[in-house]
PDB file of C-alpha atoms in Angstrom:
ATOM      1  CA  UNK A   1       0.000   0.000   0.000  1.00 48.00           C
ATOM      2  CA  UNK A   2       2.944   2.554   1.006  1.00 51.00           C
ATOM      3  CA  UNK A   3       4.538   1.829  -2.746  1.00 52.00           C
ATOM      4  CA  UNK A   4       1.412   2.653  -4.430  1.00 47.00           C
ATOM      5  CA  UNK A   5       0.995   5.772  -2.038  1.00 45.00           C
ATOM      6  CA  UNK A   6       4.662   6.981  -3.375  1.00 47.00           C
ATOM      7  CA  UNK A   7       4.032   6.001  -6.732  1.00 45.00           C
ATOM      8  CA  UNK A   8       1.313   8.577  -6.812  1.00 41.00           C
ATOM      9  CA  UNK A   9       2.996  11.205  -4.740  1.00 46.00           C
ATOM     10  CA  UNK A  10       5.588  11.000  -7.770  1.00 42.00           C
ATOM     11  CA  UNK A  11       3.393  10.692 -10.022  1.00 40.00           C
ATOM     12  CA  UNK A  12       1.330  13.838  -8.695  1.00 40.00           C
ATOM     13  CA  UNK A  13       4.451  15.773  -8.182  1.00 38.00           C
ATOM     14  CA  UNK A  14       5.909  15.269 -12.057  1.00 39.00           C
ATOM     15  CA  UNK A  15       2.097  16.526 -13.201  1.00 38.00           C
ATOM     16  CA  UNK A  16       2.594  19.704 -11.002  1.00 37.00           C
ATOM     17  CA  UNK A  17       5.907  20.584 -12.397  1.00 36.00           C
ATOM     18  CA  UNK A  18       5.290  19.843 -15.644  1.00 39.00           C
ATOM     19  CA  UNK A  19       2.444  22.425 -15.718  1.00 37.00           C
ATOM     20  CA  UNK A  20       4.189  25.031 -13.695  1.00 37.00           C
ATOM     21  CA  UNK A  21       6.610  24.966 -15.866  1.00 38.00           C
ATOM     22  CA  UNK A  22       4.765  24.320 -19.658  1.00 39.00           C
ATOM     23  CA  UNK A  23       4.981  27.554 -21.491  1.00 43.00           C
ATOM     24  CA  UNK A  24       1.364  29.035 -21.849  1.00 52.00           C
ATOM     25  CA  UNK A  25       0.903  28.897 -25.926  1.00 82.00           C
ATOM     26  CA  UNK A  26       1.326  32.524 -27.753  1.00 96.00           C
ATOM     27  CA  UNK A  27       3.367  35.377 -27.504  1.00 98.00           C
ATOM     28  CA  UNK A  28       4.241  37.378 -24.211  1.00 98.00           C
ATOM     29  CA  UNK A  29       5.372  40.679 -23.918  1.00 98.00           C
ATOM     30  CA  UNK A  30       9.090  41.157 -25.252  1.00 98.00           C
ATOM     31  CA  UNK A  31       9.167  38.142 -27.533  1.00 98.00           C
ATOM     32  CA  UNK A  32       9.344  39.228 -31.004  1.00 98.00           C
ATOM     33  CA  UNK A  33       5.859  38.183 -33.197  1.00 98.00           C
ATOM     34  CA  UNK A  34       5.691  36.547 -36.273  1.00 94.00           C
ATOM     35  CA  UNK A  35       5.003  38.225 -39.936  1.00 96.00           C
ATOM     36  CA  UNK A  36       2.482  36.817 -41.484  1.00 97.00           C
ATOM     37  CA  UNK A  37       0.418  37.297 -45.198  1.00 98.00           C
ATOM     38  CA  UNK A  38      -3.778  37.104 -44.898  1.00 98.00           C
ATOM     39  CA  UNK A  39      -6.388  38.095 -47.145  1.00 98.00           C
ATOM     40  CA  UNK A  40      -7.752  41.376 -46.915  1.00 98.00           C
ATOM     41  CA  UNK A  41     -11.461  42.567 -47.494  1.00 98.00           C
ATOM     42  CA  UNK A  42      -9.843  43.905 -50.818  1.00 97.00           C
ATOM     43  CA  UNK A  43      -8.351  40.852 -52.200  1.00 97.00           C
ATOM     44  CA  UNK A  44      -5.312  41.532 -51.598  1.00 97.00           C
ATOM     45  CA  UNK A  45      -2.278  39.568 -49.515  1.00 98.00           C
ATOM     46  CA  UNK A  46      -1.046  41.759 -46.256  1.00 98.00           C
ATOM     47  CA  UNK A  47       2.008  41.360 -44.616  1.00 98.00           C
ATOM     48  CA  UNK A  48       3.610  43.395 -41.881  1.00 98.00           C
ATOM     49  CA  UNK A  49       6.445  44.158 -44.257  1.00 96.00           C
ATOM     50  CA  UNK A  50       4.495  45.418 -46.519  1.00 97.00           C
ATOM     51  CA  UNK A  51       4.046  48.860 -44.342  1.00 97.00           C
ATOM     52  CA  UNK A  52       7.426  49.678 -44.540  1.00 94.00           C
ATOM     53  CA  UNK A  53       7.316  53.646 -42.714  1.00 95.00           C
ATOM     54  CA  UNK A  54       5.895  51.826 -39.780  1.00 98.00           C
ATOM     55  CA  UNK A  55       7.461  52.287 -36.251  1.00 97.00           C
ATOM     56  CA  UNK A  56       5.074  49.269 -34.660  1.00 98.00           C
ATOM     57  CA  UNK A  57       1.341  47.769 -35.497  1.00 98.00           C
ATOM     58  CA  UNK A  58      -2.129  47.871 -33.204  1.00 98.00           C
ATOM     59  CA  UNK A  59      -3.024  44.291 -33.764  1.00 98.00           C
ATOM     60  CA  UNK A  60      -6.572  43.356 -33.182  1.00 98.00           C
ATOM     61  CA  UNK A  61      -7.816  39.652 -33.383  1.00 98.00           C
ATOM     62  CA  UNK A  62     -11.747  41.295 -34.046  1.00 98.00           C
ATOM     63  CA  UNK A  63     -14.428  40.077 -35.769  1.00 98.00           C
ATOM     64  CA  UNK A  64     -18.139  40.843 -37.156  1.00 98.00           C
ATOM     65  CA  UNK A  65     -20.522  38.974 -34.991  1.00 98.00           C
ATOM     66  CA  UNK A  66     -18.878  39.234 -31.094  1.00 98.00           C
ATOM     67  CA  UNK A  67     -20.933  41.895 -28.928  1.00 97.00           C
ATOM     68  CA  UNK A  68     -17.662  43.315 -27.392  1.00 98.00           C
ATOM     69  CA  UNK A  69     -16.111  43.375 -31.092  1.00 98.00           C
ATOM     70  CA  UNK A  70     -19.205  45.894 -32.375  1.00 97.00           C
ATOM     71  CA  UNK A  71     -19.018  47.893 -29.198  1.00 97.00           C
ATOM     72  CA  UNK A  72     -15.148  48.722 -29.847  1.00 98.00           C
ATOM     73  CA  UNK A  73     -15.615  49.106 -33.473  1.00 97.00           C
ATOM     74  CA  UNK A  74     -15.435  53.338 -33.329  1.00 97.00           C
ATOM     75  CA  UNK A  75     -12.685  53.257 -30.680  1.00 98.00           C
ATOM     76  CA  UNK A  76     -10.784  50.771 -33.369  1.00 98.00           C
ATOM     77  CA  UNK A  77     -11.434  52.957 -36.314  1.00 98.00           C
ATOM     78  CA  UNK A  78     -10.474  55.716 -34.154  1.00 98.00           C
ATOM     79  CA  UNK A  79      -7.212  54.701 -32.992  1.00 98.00           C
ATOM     80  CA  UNK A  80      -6.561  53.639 -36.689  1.00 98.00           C
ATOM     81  CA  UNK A  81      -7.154  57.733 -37.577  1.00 98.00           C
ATOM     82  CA  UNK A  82      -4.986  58.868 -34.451  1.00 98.00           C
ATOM     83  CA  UNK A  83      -1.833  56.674 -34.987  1.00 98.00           C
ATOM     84  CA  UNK A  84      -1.778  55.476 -38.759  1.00 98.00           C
ATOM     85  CA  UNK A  85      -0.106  58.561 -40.146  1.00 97.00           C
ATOM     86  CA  UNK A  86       2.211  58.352 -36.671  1.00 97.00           C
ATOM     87  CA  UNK A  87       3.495  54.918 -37.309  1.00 98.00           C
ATOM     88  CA  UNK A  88       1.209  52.894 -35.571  1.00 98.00           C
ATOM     89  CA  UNK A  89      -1.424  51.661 -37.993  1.00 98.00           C
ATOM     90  CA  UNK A  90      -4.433  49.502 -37.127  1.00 98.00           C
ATOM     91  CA  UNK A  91      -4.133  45.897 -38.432  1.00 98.00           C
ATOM     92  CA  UNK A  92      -7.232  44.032 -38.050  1.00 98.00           C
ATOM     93  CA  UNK A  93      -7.636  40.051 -38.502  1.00 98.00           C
ATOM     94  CA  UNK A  94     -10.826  37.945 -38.466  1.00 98.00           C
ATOM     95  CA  UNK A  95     -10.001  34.547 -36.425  1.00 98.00           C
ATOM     96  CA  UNK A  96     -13.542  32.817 -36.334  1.00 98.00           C
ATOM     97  CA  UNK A  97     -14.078  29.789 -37.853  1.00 98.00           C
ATOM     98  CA  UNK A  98     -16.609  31.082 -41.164  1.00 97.00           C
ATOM     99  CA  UNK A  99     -18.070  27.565 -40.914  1.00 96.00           C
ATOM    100  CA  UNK A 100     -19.453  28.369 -37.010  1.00 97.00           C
ATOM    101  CA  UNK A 101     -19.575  31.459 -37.372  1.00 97.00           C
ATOM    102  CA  UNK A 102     -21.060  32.190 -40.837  1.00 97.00           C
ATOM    103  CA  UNK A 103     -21.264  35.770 -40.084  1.00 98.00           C
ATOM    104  CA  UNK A 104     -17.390  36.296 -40.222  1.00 98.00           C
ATOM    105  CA  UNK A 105     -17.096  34.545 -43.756  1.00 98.00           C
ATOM    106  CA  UNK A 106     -15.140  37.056 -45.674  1.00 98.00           C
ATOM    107  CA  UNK A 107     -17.688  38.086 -47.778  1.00 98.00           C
ATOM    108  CA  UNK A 108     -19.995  39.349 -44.521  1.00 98.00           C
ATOM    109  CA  UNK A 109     -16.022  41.339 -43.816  1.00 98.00           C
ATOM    110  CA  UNK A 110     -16.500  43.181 -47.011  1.00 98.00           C
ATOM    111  CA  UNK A 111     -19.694  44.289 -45.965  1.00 98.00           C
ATOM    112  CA  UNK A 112     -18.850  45.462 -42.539  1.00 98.00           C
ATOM    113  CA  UNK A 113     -16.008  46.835 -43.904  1.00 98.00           C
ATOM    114  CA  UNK A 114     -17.791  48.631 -46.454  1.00 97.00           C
ATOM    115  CA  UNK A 115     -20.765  49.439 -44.269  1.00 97.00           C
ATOM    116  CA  UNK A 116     -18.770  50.748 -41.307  1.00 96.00           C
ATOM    117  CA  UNK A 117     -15.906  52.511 -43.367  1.00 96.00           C
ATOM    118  CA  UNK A 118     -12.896  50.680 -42.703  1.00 97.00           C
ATOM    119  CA  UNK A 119      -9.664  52.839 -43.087  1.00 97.00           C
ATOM    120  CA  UNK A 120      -7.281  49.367 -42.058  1.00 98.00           C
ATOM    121  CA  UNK A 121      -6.496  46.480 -43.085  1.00 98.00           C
ATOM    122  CA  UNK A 122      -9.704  43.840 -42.275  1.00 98.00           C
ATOM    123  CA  UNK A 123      -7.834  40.211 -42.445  1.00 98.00           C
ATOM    124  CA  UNK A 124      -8.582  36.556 -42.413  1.00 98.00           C
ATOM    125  CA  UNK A 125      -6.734  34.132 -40.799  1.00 98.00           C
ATOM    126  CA  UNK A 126      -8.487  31.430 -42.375  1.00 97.00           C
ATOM    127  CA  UNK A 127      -6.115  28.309 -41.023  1.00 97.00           C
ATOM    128  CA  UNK A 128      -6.029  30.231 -38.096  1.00 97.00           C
ATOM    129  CA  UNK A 129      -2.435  29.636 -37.638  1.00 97.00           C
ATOM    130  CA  UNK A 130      -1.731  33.120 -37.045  1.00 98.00           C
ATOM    131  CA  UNK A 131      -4.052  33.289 -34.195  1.00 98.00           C
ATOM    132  CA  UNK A 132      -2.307  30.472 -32.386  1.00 97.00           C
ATOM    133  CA  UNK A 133       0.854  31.514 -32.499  1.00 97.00           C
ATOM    134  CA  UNK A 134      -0.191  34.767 -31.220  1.00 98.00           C
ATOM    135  CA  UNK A 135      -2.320  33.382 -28.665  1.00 98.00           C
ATOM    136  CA  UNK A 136      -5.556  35.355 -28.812  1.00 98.00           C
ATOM    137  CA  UNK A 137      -8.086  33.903 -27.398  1.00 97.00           C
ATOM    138  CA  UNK A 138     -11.117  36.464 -27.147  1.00 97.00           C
ATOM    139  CA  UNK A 139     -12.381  39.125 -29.710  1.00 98.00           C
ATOM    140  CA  UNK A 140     -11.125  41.757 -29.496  1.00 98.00           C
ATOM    141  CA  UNK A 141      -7.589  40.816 -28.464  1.00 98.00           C
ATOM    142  CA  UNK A 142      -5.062  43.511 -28.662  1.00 98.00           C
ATOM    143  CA  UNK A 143      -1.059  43.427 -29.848  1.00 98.00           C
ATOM    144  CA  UNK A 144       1.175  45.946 -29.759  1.00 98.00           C
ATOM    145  CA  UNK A 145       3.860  45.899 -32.233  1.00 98.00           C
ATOM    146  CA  UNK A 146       7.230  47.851 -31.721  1.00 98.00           C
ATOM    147  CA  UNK A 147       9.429  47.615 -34.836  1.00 97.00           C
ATOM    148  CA  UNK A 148      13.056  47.481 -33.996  1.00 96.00           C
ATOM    149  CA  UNK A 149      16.125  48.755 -35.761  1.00 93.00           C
ATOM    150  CA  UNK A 150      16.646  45.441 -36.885  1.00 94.00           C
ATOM    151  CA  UNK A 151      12.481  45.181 -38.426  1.00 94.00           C
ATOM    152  CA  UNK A 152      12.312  42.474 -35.645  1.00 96.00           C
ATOM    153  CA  UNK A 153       8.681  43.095 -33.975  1.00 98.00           C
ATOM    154  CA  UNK A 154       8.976  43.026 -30.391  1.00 98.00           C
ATOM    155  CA  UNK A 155       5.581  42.641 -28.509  1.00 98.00           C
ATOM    156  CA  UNK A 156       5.174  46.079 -25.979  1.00 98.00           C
ATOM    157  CA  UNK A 157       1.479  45.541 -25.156  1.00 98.00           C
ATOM    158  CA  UNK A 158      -1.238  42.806 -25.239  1.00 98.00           C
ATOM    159  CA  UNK A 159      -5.077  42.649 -23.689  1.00 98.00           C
ATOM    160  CA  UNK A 160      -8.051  44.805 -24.263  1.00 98.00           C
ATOM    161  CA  UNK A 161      -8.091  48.827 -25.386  1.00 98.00           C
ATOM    162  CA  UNK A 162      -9.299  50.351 -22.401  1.00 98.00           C
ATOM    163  CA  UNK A 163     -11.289  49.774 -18.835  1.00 97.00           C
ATOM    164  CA  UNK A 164     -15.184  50.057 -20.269  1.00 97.00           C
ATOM    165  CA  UNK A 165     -16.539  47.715 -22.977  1.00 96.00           C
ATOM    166  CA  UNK A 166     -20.269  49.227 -22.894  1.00 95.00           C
ATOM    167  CA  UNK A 167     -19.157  53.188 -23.178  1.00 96.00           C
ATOM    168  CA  UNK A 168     -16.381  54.524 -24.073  1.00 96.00           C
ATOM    169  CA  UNK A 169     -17.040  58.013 -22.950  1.00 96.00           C
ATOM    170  CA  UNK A 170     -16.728  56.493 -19.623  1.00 97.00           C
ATOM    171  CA  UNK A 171     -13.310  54.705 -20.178  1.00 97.00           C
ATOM    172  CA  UNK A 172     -10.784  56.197 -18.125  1.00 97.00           C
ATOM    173  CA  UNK A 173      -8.095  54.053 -18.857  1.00 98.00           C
ATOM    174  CA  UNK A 174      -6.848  54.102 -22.089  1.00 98.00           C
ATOM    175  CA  UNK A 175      -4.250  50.889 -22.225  1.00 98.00           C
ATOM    176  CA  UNK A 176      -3.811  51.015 -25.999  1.00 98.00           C
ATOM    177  CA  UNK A 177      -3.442  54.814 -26.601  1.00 98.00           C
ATOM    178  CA  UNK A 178      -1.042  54.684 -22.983  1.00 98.00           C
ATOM    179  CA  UNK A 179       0.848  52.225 -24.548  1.00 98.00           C
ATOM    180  CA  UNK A 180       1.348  53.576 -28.081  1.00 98.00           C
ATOM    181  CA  UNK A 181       2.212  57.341 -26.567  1.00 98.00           C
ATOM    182  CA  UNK A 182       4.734  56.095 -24.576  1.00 98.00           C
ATOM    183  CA  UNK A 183       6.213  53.971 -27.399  1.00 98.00           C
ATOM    184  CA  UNK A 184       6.232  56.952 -29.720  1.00 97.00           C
ATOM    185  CA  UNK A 185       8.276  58.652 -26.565  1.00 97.00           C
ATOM    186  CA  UNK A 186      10.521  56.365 -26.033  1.00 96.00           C
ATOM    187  CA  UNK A 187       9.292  55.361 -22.603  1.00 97.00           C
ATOM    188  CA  UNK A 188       7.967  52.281 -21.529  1.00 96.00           C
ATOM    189  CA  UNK A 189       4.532  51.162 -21.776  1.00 98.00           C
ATOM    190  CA  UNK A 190       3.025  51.454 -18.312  1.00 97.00           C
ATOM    191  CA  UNK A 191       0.874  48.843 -18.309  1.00 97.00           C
ATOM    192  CA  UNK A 192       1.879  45.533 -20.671  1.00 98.00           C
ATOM    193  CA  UNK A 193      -1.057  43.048 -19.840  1.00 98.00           C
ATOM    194  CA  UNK A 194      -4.379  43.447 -19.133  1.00 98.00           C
ATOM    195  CA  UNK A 195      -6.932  40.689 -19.816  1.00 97.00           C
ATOM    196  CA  UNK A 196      -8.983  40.764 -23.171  1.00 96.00           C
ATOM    197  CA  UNK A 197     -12.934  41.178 -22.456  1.00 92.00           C
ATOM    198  CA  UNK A 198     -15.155  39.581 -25.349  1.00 96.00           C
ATOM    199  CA  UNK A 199     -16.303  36.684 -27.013  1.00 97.00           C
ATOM    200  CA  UNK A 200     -14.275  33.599 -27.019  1.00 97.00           C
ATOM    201  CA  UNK A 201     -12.547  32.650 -30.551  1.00 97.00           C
ATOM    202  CA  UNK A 202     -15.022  30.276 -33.025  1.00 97.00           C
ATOM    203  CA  UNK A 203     -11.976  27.458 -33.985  1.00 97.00           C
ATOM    204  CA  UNK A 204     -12.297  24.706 -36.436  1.00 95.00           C
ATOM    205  CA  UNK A 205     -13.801  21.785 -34.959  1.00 89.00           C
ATOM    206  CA  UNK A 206     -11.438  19.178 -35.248  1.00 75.00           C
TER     207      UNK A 206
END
């Protein structure tokens, strides 16, 4: 009885450090994130590299149909206007699954893009690869970029674009716009994590 007691202490013990120490999947801030090249809402291949006056990137893992996505839809198209011409453009990619979700197929993106007047790049990350190795989980999930002298893209920022989903007026904490001021300063960001209110990604059912 005492051997099978130890066996499972072991056993127990090998589970516990193997998940304390198991890297959590995705980026964290200061590892440097991936290019990648995804259909646009124009037909048309994006890359990172393709922006080539960039300083950095506002990555948002968004989509059409999430509650929390439409709610931050005018703070997203805002920050695009405030920071594009400054270096930090807006680049936007669809995650969801168009086979669950039918509403983020990319021809419901053109619309919304259409509708709601997209000035950024609207993405799919149809294999969802992309989304994985960043490690979004929710929409929206925010990324902040910071290019390097190098062109290697170091992540300064990731979680949600400020402290109130429902009203914006009433945000006082503006994590995303904090972050890409004090990037464009040369200061640190003040806050690098926050957690990412919204829907939970649609993936391909296996």
């Amino acid at each position: 009885m005492k051997r099978y007691v130890a066996f499972f202490s072991v056993l127990t013990l090998i589970f516990t450090i193997s998940a304390n120490t198991a890297k959590q999947e995705g980026y964290e801030v200061g590892d440097y994130a991936t290019d990648f090249n995804l259909e646009g809402v124009d037909g048309k291949k994006v890359s990172l590299s393709d922006y080539e006056d960039a300083e950095g990137f506002i990555v948002i893992f968004t989509c059409n149909t999430c509650p929390y996505a439409k709610m931050y839809e005018q703070r997203i198209i805002k920050l695009h206007k405030t920071y594009a011409d400054k270096g930090y453009p807006v680049v936007a990619i669809n995650p969801n699954c168009s086979e669950r979700s039918p509403g983020d197929s990319m021809s419901e993106m053109k619309k919304r893009a259409q509708e709601k007047g997209f000035g950024f790049a609207y993405l799919q990350d149809e294999t969802q690869d992309i989304t994985k190795a960043y490690g979004a989980t929710n929409t929206p999930h925010v990324y902040i970029l910071d290019k390097e002298n190098s062109g290697k893209l170091k992540v300064a920022y990731i979680g949600t674009i400020d402290n109130n989903y429902k009203d914006a007026d009433k945000a006082n904490v503006h994590y995303v716009q904090d972050a890409v001021d004090a990037l464009m300063q040369g200061n640190s960001v003040p806050e690098t994590n926050t957690k990412a209110i919204g829907c939970t990604i649609k993936w391909k059912m296996s």
